[in-house]
Amino acid sequence: MSGTFLGMPSFQAAAKEALGNAQQRRNLEHATRTIRGKRAQVVAELDDWEGLRRTAAAIKDNVLTHLDSYLLQLEESLTRAGATVHWASDAEEANRIITGLVRATGTDEVVKVKSMATQEIGLNEALEEAGIRAWETDLAELIVQLGHDRPSHILVPAVHRNRAEIREIFLREMGQVGAPPPAVLTSDPRELAEAARVHLREKFLRARVAVSGANFAVADTGTLVVVESEGNGRMCLTLPETLISVVGIEKVVPRLEDLEVFLQLLPRSSTGERMNPYTSTWTGVTPGDGPQDVHVVLLDNGRTDALADSVGRQALRCIRCSACLNVCPVYQRVGGHAYGSVYPGPIGAILNPQLRGTTSEVDQSLPYASSLCGACGDVCPVGIEIPDLIVHLRTRVVDEHRGGVPSGEQLAMKGAAWLFADHRRWEKAQKGAELGGRVLGGKDTIGRLPGPLAAWSDARDAPTPPAETFRTWWKREKGGRR
Amino acid sequence: MSSRAAILGRVSAALAGADRVPPPRQEYGAPAAVPDVVGLFVERVEDYRAVVEQVAPQELAAAVARALGGTDRVVVPPGLEGAWLSALDGAEVLVDDGDLSPDDLDRCGAVVTAAAVGIATTGTIVLDHRPDQGRRALSLVPDLHVCVVRESQLVGDVPESVTLLRAAVDAGRPSTWISGPSATSDIELERVEGVHGPRTLHVLLVRDGDGLQSPA
Ligand code: SF4
């Protein structure tokens, strides 16, 4: 039913095509500008944003370097609370477990809360093959599903669609799979949201099985947390009899109290709100309240490979807020589809090649989907040094290709690694690029970079740096607390 | 080998020789320096376009009745203070016995609950689903949620609230953090209030201190 990412062309090829899509670019530019503004405002309200980021990074690093013991603790807490824990090495095994659990209930449909992990494993397609309909209930996911489309943003998967396109999709598709939209439907977002409410309510009220992900899994209590806006999450987590949650093994936090850090960072980074409308926590089974049959599928699917890379490991800190997408000049121009994965943007550029390996063309090309402007690293609430990781992965791709014989590109990347190893060095180079940006004016790609980057930029068109770098802007607007 | 053993084995192998990072020294639940907790809470709840009214304890029953307006059927949790509903006129009141189906709840226009905590900085209400708040479905399916919060339940910011949550989790109860009515920004990032949860959130903030106790 929905599109697939398999057999994607390299990032560069897909990006060239996407660049020709002016409508998509306008939609994206509008959306990311809006959300950047909101984020900056609510981040500035907190006295010690940098301190929170540092704590979050430290908690995640503690988790990742003790993941074996925390996973065992989580399993024990979940089991004590009445949940059944399953372990899945890869997508295929996770899908098999979930399909089996749904079949055992005797139902042939499930309602789904938006979850990156279930998209990553292609659960909807697997369920469909088994004759089970999976209804996406997040509005944007619904738009993507009804439009036979692919998600293009972590937080707002239908960000590439504007209201007129969404209206058309609803009018064309909704009635075929459930309650139809009203005969008269304008493209007013209020009316579109109301049509989705009516369409999905029928499904929520009759659903017997729900599938969710989790933003956090607390090791010491076995508590799972879902952060959302629309209430579709609460519907799925509360009304059905059976709840199956797919949780990446890196989602663990040690103590319930650690949530105080993440519940401040995530909504502000993600939707640019002080707090998202709804956060649900549940701990196994609560008699008389919510699903009485609770399952948790702990998913590896390449995460242990990322864990084994001492530099790449920090990508597993990611809390999927999407702030790095919203500030990325490359993402903004090419959109999410070119990344060939459910994880687009800067996080996709560092996560996909680690989770999937660098054997496919798209995964080899992803570390190059960046102008290395540094904006992503600056906004990341868990302090992932995304530009450093991009450079690290480029070196890895190149090393794997050349079998250890240094090429021009490899040397260029080592040069870049030197550049990124020190903050001031990088800022100086950025400053140079920024001046270049002003001089270049209307031209929107750069031909050749100076110094060690020349060999690299010869081979590709890097987008022109913005007239002001994010770092400069951040310093000016926020006083650069770092 | 089971996948459990395989995954744990891969984790251990991945971490062999890795520097083990200790947990950060972190003071949990530090109170936030909020000079006017009540004023800030009201302002921040209003920011989400929820309705918030400050009432004296003796005005509460009348305020609940007003907030419910013309609703014909209201559902309440079993532990709700009966006096809060004493000024209702005409509306049918269903007390949840745990057997109401999702469809039954869908036929209720409103729900009245208490709350566990209110967070000033973020304008958030936390339900920990004690008997005066009821099971989760109650405050989810009806379209209007009238929520009674006492001033003495307010805290400055998120950390204090997470600390208070531990008691609920230890008792095996879920929690729901509510910041305004349900909303979506999925269409061109334009915020629209009211999707699947209650489209109207009406908060009654009670000036307490004279014996308005939570029945739980
Ligand atoms: S990498 Fe950082 S900024 Fe990007 S989605 Fe993950 S947590 Fe957010």
XYZ file of C-alpha atoms and ligand atoms in Angstrom:
706
model
C 0.000 0.000 0.000
C 2.649 2.522 0.949
C 5.829 3.243 -0.953
C 9.062 1.548 -0.189
C 12.625 2.646 0.171
C 14.177 -0.466 -1.304
C 16.313 -0.084 -4.387
C 16.683 3.637 -3.899
C 19.135 5.469 -6.145
C 22.087 7.185 -4.491
C 21.379 10.329 -2.524
C 22.883 12.505 -5.206
C 20.727 11.056 -7.970
C 17.560 11.276 -5.888
C 18.469 14.774 -4.753
C 18.870 16.019 -8.323
C 15.375 14.827 -9.084
C 13.912 16.309 -5.885
C 15.527 19.658 -6.598
C 13.351 19.890 -9.674
C 10.216 19.719 -7.491
C 9.541 23.378 -6.717
C 6.260 22.751 -4.885
C 7.900 20.379 -2.449
C 10.728 22.814 -1.844
C 8.329 25.652 -1.093
C 6.334 23.445 1.315
C 9.497 22.421 3.096
C 10.983 25.860 3.335
C 7.798 27.251 4.796
C 7.447 24.431 7.294
C 11.024 24.358 8.502
C 11.192 28.136 8.840
C 8.076 28.112 11.030
C 9.348 25.421 13.315
C 12.847 26.852 13.624
C 11.379 30.091 14.896
C 9.209 28.353 17.479
C 12.058 26.206 18.683
C 14.424 29.123 19.137
C 11.842 30.958 21.214
C 11.093 28.160 23.690
C 14.725 27.085 23.966
C 15.677 30.649 24.930
C 13.176 30.511 27.805
C 15.203 27.958 29.720
C 18.087 29.249 31.845
C 20.410 26.355 31.290
C 19.682 24.688 27.978
C 23.329 23.792 27.522
C 23.453 22.158 30.946
C 20.379 20.078 30.096
C 21.944 18.982 26.804
C 25.122 17.954 28.553
C 23.205 15.958 31.136
C 21.137 14.259 28.446
C 24.253 13.316 26.503
C 25.867 11.947 29.674
C 22.784 9.889 30.595
C 22.656 8.416 27.105
C 26.385 7.658 27.082
C 26.016 5.947 30.430
C 23.149 3.876 29.025
C 24.963 2.967 25.824
C 28.173 1.893 27.543
C 26.222 -0.245 30.039
C 23.525 -1.351 27.648
C 23.810 -5.044 28.536
C 23.005 -4.519 32.195
C 20.314 -1.894 31.583
C 18.547 -4.153 29.066
C 18.452 -6.971 31.595
C 17.117 -4.597 34.223
C 14.460 -3.332 31.818
C 13.406 -6.854 30.974
C 13.090 -7.739 34.637
C 11.075 -4.604 35.461
C 8.747 -5.105 32.509
C 8.165 -8.734 33.367
C 7.489 -7.905 37.002
C 4.906 -5.344 35.837
C 3.043 -7.934 33.796
C 4.397 -7.262 30.307
C 5.769 -9.978 28.020
C 9.223 -9.169 26.622
C 10.354 -10.355 23.173
C 13.775 -9.872 21.602
C 14.197 -9.304 17.859
C 17.589 -9.362 16.170
C 16.363 -7.841 12.936
C 13.350 -6.474 11.087
C 12.260 -9.857 9.819
C 12.213 -11.388 13.285
C 10.372 -8.404 14.788
C 7.731 -8.575 12.073
C 7.331 -12.304 12.587
C 6.850 -11.864 16.355
C 4.304 -9.071 15.918
C 2.375 -10.859 13.177
C 2.159 -13.918 15.417
C 0.918 -11.883 18.371
C -1.775 -10.176 16.273
C -2.889 -13.483 14.741
C -3.187 -15.040 18.193
C -5.827 -12.444 19.105
C -7.941 -13.513 16.141
C -8.262 -10.009 14.734
C -7.258 -8.872 11.245
C -6.584 -5.200 11.872
C -4.461 -3.048 14.181
C -4.347 0.650 14.972
C -0.885 2.207 15.048
C 0.713 5.080 16.878
C 3.377 6.844 14.868
C 6.607 4.991 15.486
C 9.922 5.292 13.714
C 10.921 1.772 14.739
C 7.902 0.156 13.071
C 8.557 2.164 9.907
C 12.166 1.116 10.003
C 11.224 -2.564 10.027
C 8.498 -2.189 7.387
C 5.865 -3.569 9.740
C 2.837 -2.353 7.791
C 3.938 -4.206 4.677
C 4.660 -7.366 6.667
C 1.253 -7.225 8.350
C -0.450 -6.633 5.049
C 1.212 -9.691 3.591
C -0.217 -11.666 6.490
C -3.681 -10.290 5.719
C -3.710 -7.802 8.622
C -4.640 -4.177 7.959
C -2.557 -1.633 9.857
C -4.231 1.750 10.275
C -1.888 4.665 10.839
C -3.601 7.096 13.214
C -1.239 10.043 13.372
C -2.651 12.659 11.013
C 0.520 13.018 8.986
C 0.997 9.252 8.819
C -2.598 8.928 7.700
C -1.936 11.421 4.910
C 1.138 9.446 3.867
C -0.709 6.127 4.041
C -3.778 7.325 2.142
C -1.544 9.002 -0.439
C 0.407 5.744 -1.054
C 3.401 7.871 -0.255
C 6.552 7.713 1.818
C 7.278 9.764 4.964
C 9.729 12.611 4.462
C 10.235 14.006 7.952
C 10.546 12.358 11.370
C 8.046 14.556 13.136
C 5.814 15.696 10.288
C 5.980 12.817 7.805
C 3.712 14.608 5.317
C 5.582 17.882 5.488
C 6.106 17.709 1.729
C 2.334 17.955 1.149
C 0.395 21.202 1.304
C -3.232 21.593 2.335
C -4.644 21.451 -1.192
C -2.859 18.179 -1.886
C -4.051 16.756 1.455
C -7.662 17.668 0.679
C -7.428 15.846 -2.610
C -5.968 12.746 -1.004
C -8.753 12.691 1.604
C -11.502 13.110 -0.974
C -10.043 10.415 -3.190
C -9.018 7.797 -0.630
C -10.756 8.092 2.731
C -14.091 6.616 1.735
C -12.444 3.503 0.349
C -11.042 2.427 3.707
C -13.588 3.699 6.222
C -15.694 6.713 7.151
C -15.669 9.100 4.168
C -14.918 12.809 4.464
C -17.872 15.242 4.398
C -19.187 15.921 0.886
C -18.118 19.539 1.170
C -14.509 19.737 2.319
C -12.304 22.795 1.988
C -8.543 22.822 2.445
C -8.834 24.618 5.812
C -6.588 22.609 8.185
C -9.418 22.656 10.757
C -11.790 20.894 8.376
C -9.141 18.431 7.305
C -8.342 17.585 10.930
C -12.062 17.134 11.662
C -12.398 14.747 8.719
C -9.518 12.709 10.156
C -11.126 12.725 13.609
C -14.351 11.253 12.298
C -12.581 8.787 10.020
C -10.331 7.436 12.755
C -12.726 7.468 15.706
C -14.645 4.567 14.239
C -11.377 2.613 14.027
C -10.273 3.492 17.582
C -13.560 2.446 19.135
C -13.536 -0.996 17.565
C -9.784 -1.703 17.682
C -8.700 -4.739 19.673
C -4.965 -4.523 19.055
C -2.653 -1.514 18.918
C 0.992 -1.261 17.902
C 3.166 1.549 19.243
C 6.769 2.506 19.647
C 8.125 4.263 22.718
C 10.147 7.419 23.175
C 11.696 6.114 26.383
C 11.853 2.837 28.271
C 12.738 3.191 31.941
C 14.974 0.396 33.191
C 14.343 0.678 36.917
C 10.546 0.656 36.696
C 9.675 -0.871 33.310
C 7.755 2.276 32.396
C 7.287 3.115 28.704
C 6.680 6.672 27.541
C 4.960 7.973 24.403
C 5.100 11.667 23.603
C 2.467 12.935 21.148
C 0.091 15.729 20.206
C -3.158 14.551 18.749
C -4.470 12.023 21.242
C -4.269 9.211 18.702
C -1.481 7.813 20.856
C -3.678 7.849 23.965
C -6.477 6.166 21.994
C -4.181 3.357 20.868
C -2.460 2.950 24.235
C -5.721 2.917 26.182
C -8.711 1.455 24.332
C -7.548 -1.871 22.796
C -7.177 -5.114 24.743
C -3.712 -5.893 23.402
C -0.806 -3.469 23.094
C 2.423 -4.338 21.294
C 5.259 -1.816 21.581
C 8.373 -1.984 19.425
C 11.296 -0.450 21.275
C 14.806 0.022 19.882
C 17.340 -1.217 22.427
C 18.887 2.262 22.621
C 15.669 3.790 24.025
C 16.497 2.806 27.595
C 16.913 5.412 30.302
C 18.158 4.182 33.681
C 15.814 5.819 36.190
C 12.323 7.262 36.088
C 13.784 10.553 37.311
C 15.921 10.813 34.153
C 12.704 11.667 32.330
C 12.866 15.165 33.817
C 15.759 15.901 31.468
C 14.238 14.442 28.310
C 10.725 15.763 28.885
C 12.200 19.254 28.895
C 14.444 18.766 25.867
C 12.223 16.789 23.525
C 9.095 18.948 23.076
C 11.102 22.156 22.816
C 13.419 20.642 20.204
C 10.732 18.815 18.349
C 7.554 20.845 17.937
C 8.927 24.008 19.500
C 6.466 23.788 22.382
C 7.089 24.025 26.123
C 5.327 20.699 26.360
C 3.590 18.538 23.801
C -0.175 18.149 24.334
C -0.048 14.563 25.595
C 2.544 12.333 27.219
C 1.493 8.856 28.316
C 3.395 6.603 30.677
C 2.466 3.011 31.421
C 4.130 0.288 33.395
C 3.160 -3.157 32.185
C -0.454 -3.978 32.987
C -2.680 -1.900 35.274
C -5.706 -3.986 36.286
C -8.916 -2.291 35.153
C -7.151 0.394 33.129
C -6.067 -0.012 29.524
C -4.748 -3.075 27.680
C -4.494 -6.207 29.822
C -2.254 -8.004 27.322
C 0.951 -5.980 27.014
C 3.954 -6.930 24.870
C 7.296 -5.229 24.342
C 9.530 -6.147 21.416
C 13.146 -5.097 22.016
C 14.688 -4.435 18.616
C 18.339 -4.596 17.578
C 18.235 -4.341 13.745
C 21.763 -2.984 13.351
C 21.940 -1.020 16.578
C 24.631 -3.260 18.039
C 26.729 -2.579 14.910
C 26.489 1.142 15.580
C 27.294 0.466 19.224
C 30.506 -1.288 18.242
C 31.854 1.859 16.554
C 33.275 3.944 19.383
C 32.829 7.155 17.385
C 29.590 6.268 15.611
C 28.011 5.051 18.852
C 26.831 8.517 19.841
C 24.274 8.452 17.012
C 22.346 6.087 19.294
C 21.759 8.956 21.710
C 19.220 10.299 19.211
C 15.744 10.986 20.627
C 14.232 11.540 17.139
C 13.271 15.152 17.757
C 13.946 16.200 14.133
C 15.547 19.535 15.066
C 18.550 18.650 12.908
C 16.311 18.226 9.849
C 14.706 21.598 10.345
C 18.014 23.477 10.332
C 19.660 21.497 7.558
C 20.138 23.446 4.305
C 20.541 20.217 2.355
C 17.385 18.601 3.783
C 15.437 21.778 3.148
C 16.288 21.766 -0.512
C 16.058 18.095 -1.381
C 13.405 16.889 1.089
C 13.274 13.656 3.011
C 12.714 11.122 0.253
C 16.164 11.466 -1.271
C 17.681 9.882 1.853
C 16.075 6.581 0.963
C 15.127 5.809 4.554
C 12.628 6.573 7.272
C 15.445 8.542 8.915
C 16.145 11.505 6.662
C 18.241 14.617 7.185
C 21.450 14.807 9.187
C 20.445 12.025 11.588
C 19.654 9.827 8.599
C 23.029 10.576 7.071
C 24.756 9.187 10.172
C 22.275 6.544 11.319
C 21.345 4.673 8.132
C 24.870 3.731 7.051
C 25.506 2.444 10.584
C 22.261 0.501 10.949
C 22.258 -0.910 7.425
C 25.959 -0.975 6.669
C 27.540 0.721 3.685
C 27.008 -1.879 1.003
C 24.193 -0.175 -0.921
C 24.657 2.824 -3.158
C 22.327 5.006 -1.131
C 24.000 4.171 2.186
C 27.451 4.857 0.750
C 26.301 8.195 -0.547
C 24.468 9.356 2.582
C 27.516 10.648 4.468
C 27.926 13.031 1.550
C 24.421 14.447 1.976
C 25.769 17.380 3.928
C 27.431 20.706 3.403
C 29.010 20.327 6.868
C 27.658 23.684 7.963
C 27.416 22.494 11.563
C 23.864 23.667 12.270
C 22.642 20.147 13.097
C 25.204 19.587 15.812
C 24.360 22.921 17.377
C 20.667 22.178 17.797
C 20.879 18.510 18.731
C 19.389 18.220 22.246
C 21.557 15.220 23.101
C 24.740 16.820 21.809
C 25.483 14.429 18.944
C 28.417 15.883 17.024
C 26.720 15.167 13.719
C 29.308 16.859 11.428
C 32.134 14.909 13.083
C 30.207 11.696 12.570
C 29.534 12.508 8.942
C 33.234 12.970 8.371
C 33.986 9.783 10.297
C 31.562 7.806 8.143
C 32.918 9.296 4.939
C 36.326 8.066 5.949
C 34.813 4.663 6.648
C 33.096 4.485 3.261
C 36.240 5.577 1.498
C 38.449 3.171 3.476
C 36.142 0.289 2.644
C 36.361 1.191 -1.027
C 40.041 1.783 -1.396
C 41.089 -1.116 0.746
C 43.366 1.141 2.735
C 45.114 2.889 -0.157
C 44.690 6.605 0.515
C 42.878 8.449 -2.263
C 42.471 12.144 -2.791
C 39.049 11.930 -1.258
C 40.319 10.062 1.743
C 43.002 12.653 2.323
C 40.417 15.375 1.949
C 38.290 13.693 4.580
C 41.202 13.312 6.948
C 41.769 17.028 6.412
C 38.150 17.678 7.195
C 38.414 15.517 10.288
C 41.278 17.724 11.437
C 39.136 20.753 10.744
C 36.227 19.447 12.798
C 38.325 18.195 15.662
C 38.656 21.699 16.973
C 35.809 24.108 17.408
C 37.670 27.298 16.623
C 39.284 25.851 13.552
C 35.855 24.914 12.232
C 34.331 28.259 13.041
C 37.137 29.989 11.225
C 36.608 27.855 8.146
C 32.854 28.428 8.388
C 33.422 32.148 8.617
C 35.390 31.877 5.395
C 32.577 29.926 3.781
C 30.052 32.463 5.021
C 31.912 35.323 3.393
C 32.070 33.175 0.297
C 28.302 32.804 0.545
C 27.818 36.534 0.512
C 30.124 37.009 -2.433
C 28.481 34.225 -4.402
C 25.134 35.999 -4.050
C 22.515 34.423 -6.236
C 24.512 31.403 -7.329
C 23.255 28.435 -5.433
C 26.042 25.934 -5.549
C 29.748 26.230 -4.931
C 32.170 24.748 -7.364
C 35.338 24.350 -5.399
C 36.269 24.596 -1.753
C 39.662 25.833 -0.628
C 42.388 23.824 1.065
C 41.944 20.170 1.947
C 38.296 20.205 0.862
C 39.094 21.011 -2.760
C 39.460 17.427 -3.881
C 36.080 16.619 -2.399
C 34.168 19.614 -3.691
C 35.485 19.112 -7.199
C 33.331 16.051 -7.495
C 30.076 17.529 -6.287
C 27.977 20.655 -6.090
C 27.754 21.745 -2.474
C 24.850 24.068 -1.711
C 25.888 27.639 -1.098
C 26.290 28.327 2.616
C 23.637 30.608 4.059
C 24.564 34.290 4.263
C 24.843 33.802 8.011
C 25.912 30.504 9.557
C 23.842 28.969 12.252
C 26.682 29.368 14.711
C 26.938 33.085 14.040
C 23.207 33.459 14.239
C 23.040 31.441 17.454
C 25.754 33.577 19.003
C 23.967 36.736 18.014
C 20.514 35.627 19.067
C 21.231 33.538 22.108
C 24.555 34.705 23.314
C 26.295 31.437 22.450
C 26.305 29.814 25.875
C 28.579 26.991 24.890
C 20.915 -19.451 20.262
C 17.934 -17.339 21.291
C 17.774 -13.801 19.943
C 17.912 -12.585 23.497
C 21.280 -14.260 24.025
C 22.458 -13.163 20.583
C 21.585 -9.503 21.143
C 23.063 -9.416 24.625
C 26.158 -11.124 23.245
C 26.502 -8.555 20.480
C 26.077 -5.743 23.001
C 28.817 -7.149 25.222
C 31.104 -7.670 22.248
C 30.454 -4.134 21.012
C 31.371 -2.752 24.399
C 34.474 -4.869 24.988
C 37.248 -2.460 25.846
C 34.938 0.569 25.691
C 35.245 3.334 28.248
C 32.287 2.863 30.548
C 30.727 6.267 31.120
C 29.409 6.713 34.685
C 25.956 8.232 35.252
C 26.098 12.025 35.486
C 25.875 13.438 38.976
C 22.467 14.923 38.770
C 20.283 16.479 41.372
C 16.813 15.191 40.631
C 13.616 17.112 41.200
C 15.293 20.438 41.866
C 12.576 23.013 42.504
C 12.386 25.740 39.857
C 12.659 29.358 40.921
C 9.194 30.450 39.867
C 8.085 33.531 41.807
C 4.377 33.332 40.974
C 3.498 29.703 40.405
C -0.258 30.318 40.213
C -0.001 33.259 37.824
C 2.417 31.447 35.543
C 0.325 28.270 35.483
C -2.761 30.248 34.440
C -0.849 32.118 31.746
C 0.753 28.986 30.318
C -2.453 26.927 30.271
C -4.167 29.786 28.463
C -1.312 29.832 25.963
C -2.502 26.440 24.717
C -5.948 27.926 24.194
C -7.418 25.948 27.058
C -9.980 27.608 29.338
C -8.748 28.262 32.862
C -10.756 29.773 35.710
C -9.656 30.510 39.252
C -12.370 29.737 41.773
C -12.844 29.729 45.537
C -13.715 26.333 47.053
C -17.303 27.385 47.788
C -17.749 28.446 44.136
C -16.468 25.188 42.712
C -19.755 23.310 42.324
C -21.311 26.241 40.474
C -18.216 26.572 38.277
C -18.353 22.857 37.385
C -22.025 23.211 36.441
C -21.266 26.262 34.299
C -18.337 24.586 32.585
C -20.526 21.623 31.660
C -23.004 24.003 30.069
C -25.618 22.180 28.073
C -23.959 18.731 28.167
C -26.657 16.052 28.606
C -24.480 13.158 29.675
C -21.418 13.430 31.896
C -19.134 10.623 33.028
C -17.184 10.851 36.281
C -14.609 8.619 37.977
C -15.783 6.616 41.004
C -13.654 8.579 43.478
C -14.721 12.068 42.443
C -15.831 14.329 45.312
C -19.642 14.199 45.101
C -20.007 17.808 46.252
C -18.351 19.032 43.060
C -21.411 17.927 41.121
C -23.997 19.273 43.553
C -24.986 22.229 41.376
C -25.616 20.177 38.218
C -29.046 20.695 36.840
C -30.555 18.148 34.512
C -27.447 16.452 33.119
C -27.317 12.680 33.424
C -24.250 11.614 35.449
C -22.658 8.204 34.822
C -20.262 7.028 37.493
C -17.672 4.778 35.861
C -17.834 1.285 37.277
C -15.154 -0.001 34.921
C -17.696 -1.619 32.604
C -18.463 1.303 30.309
C -17.320 0.393 26.788
C -15.489 2.820 24.493
C -18.818 3.290 22.684
C -20.563 4.125 25.973
C -17.894 6.718 26.685
C -18.268 8.102 23.179
C -21.904 8.856 24.009
C -20.812 11.066 26.933
C -20.303 14.717 26.078
C -18.033 15.515 29.007
C -15.924 14.167 31.852
C -15.059 15.766 35.189
C -11.857 14.675 36.952
C -9.439 15.812 39.618
C -5.686 15.921 38.874
C -2.438 14.929 40.567
C -0.080 17.794 39.723
C -0.072 21.058 37.776
C 3.209 22.320 36.263
C 3.464 26.102 36.032
C 6.337 26.539 33.561
C 4.832 24.276 30.934
C 1.115 24.729 31.762
C 0.752 20.967 32.135
C -1.746 18.932 34.159
C -0.625 15.483 35.238
C -3.196 12.787 35.909
C -1.958 9.751 37.784
C -5.317 8.006 37.474
C -6.148 7.618 41.128
C -9.850 7.023 41.856
C -10.662 10.765 41.674
C -9.249 10.828 38.118
C -10.353 7.418 36.923
C -8.988 5.091 34.311
C -7.354 6.624 31.249
C -10.202 6.153 28.788
C -12.537 8.390 30.833
C -10.569 11.576 30.286
C -9.877 10.707 26.656
C -13.035 9.822 24.773
C -15.521 12.588 25.780
C -15.107 15.862 23.903
C -14.983 18.172 26.961
C -12.636 17.596 29.900
C -13.362 19.640 33.012
C -10.339 19.221 35.249
C -10.188 20.430 38.837
C -6.700 21.341 40.041
C -5.941 22.715 43.504
C -3.392 25.498 43.908
C -1.551 23.372 46.450
C -0.955 20.795 43.684
C 1.053 23.217 41.550
C 4.808 22.858 41.112
C 7.287 25.086 39.296
C 8.614 22.877 36.528
C 8.925 19.397 35.079
C 11.596 17.981 37.467
C 9.417 18.326 40.591
C 6.564 16.706 38.759
C 8.615 13.691 37.659
C 9.669 13.164 41.276
C 6.036 13.057 42.365
C 5.313 10.562 39.613
C 7.361 7.849 41.244
C 4.696 7.063 43.825
C 2.160 6.505 41.050
C 4.505 4.293 39.061
C 5.419 2.288 42.157
C 1.707 1.714 42.699
C 1.474 0.380 39.125
C -0.585 3.285 37.851
C -0.157 4.941 34.449
C 0.055 8.701 34.026
C -1.156 11.172 31.446
C 0.442 14.585 31.006
C -1.954 17.047 29.423
C -0.862 20.388 27.995
C -3.885 22.038 26.475
C -6.443 20.367 24.242
C -5.329 17.832 21.647
C -3.635 19.512 18.719
C -1.922 18.818 15.460
C 0.558 20.740 13.373
C 0.689 18.129 10.656
C -0.795 20.321 7.939
C 1.789 22.914 6.944
C 2.817 23.117 10.599
C -0.255 25.201 11.335
C -1.546 24.410 14.803
C -5.113 23.130 14.922
C -6.631 22.388 18.329
C -8.844 19.377 18.711
C -8.072 16.131 16.993
C -8.700 12.891 18.884
C -8.584 13.768 22.549
C -11.016 16.218 24.168
C -11.316 19.258 21.943
C -11.999 21.468 24.933
C -9.982 21.457 28.140
C -11.529 23.486 30.939
C -9.334 23.851 34.000
C -10.836 24.952 37.305
C -8.034 26.085 39.597
C -9.233 26.044 43.179
C -7.818 28.343 45.825
C -7.483 25.730 48.523
C -6.284 25.735 52.074
C -9.668 25.313 53.700
C -10.254 21.624 53.652
C -10.908 20.776 50.029
C -9.181 17.437 50.262
C -8.610 14.971 47.519
C -10.660 11.908 48.404
C -7.780 9.627 47.445
S 20.232 13.677 15.886
Fe 19.791 15.088 17.550
S 18.693 16.780 16.549
Fe 18.656 15.051 15.091
S 16.728 13.973 15.518
Fe 18.316 12.987 16.759
S 18.211 14.032 18.743
Fe 17.137 15.337 17.281
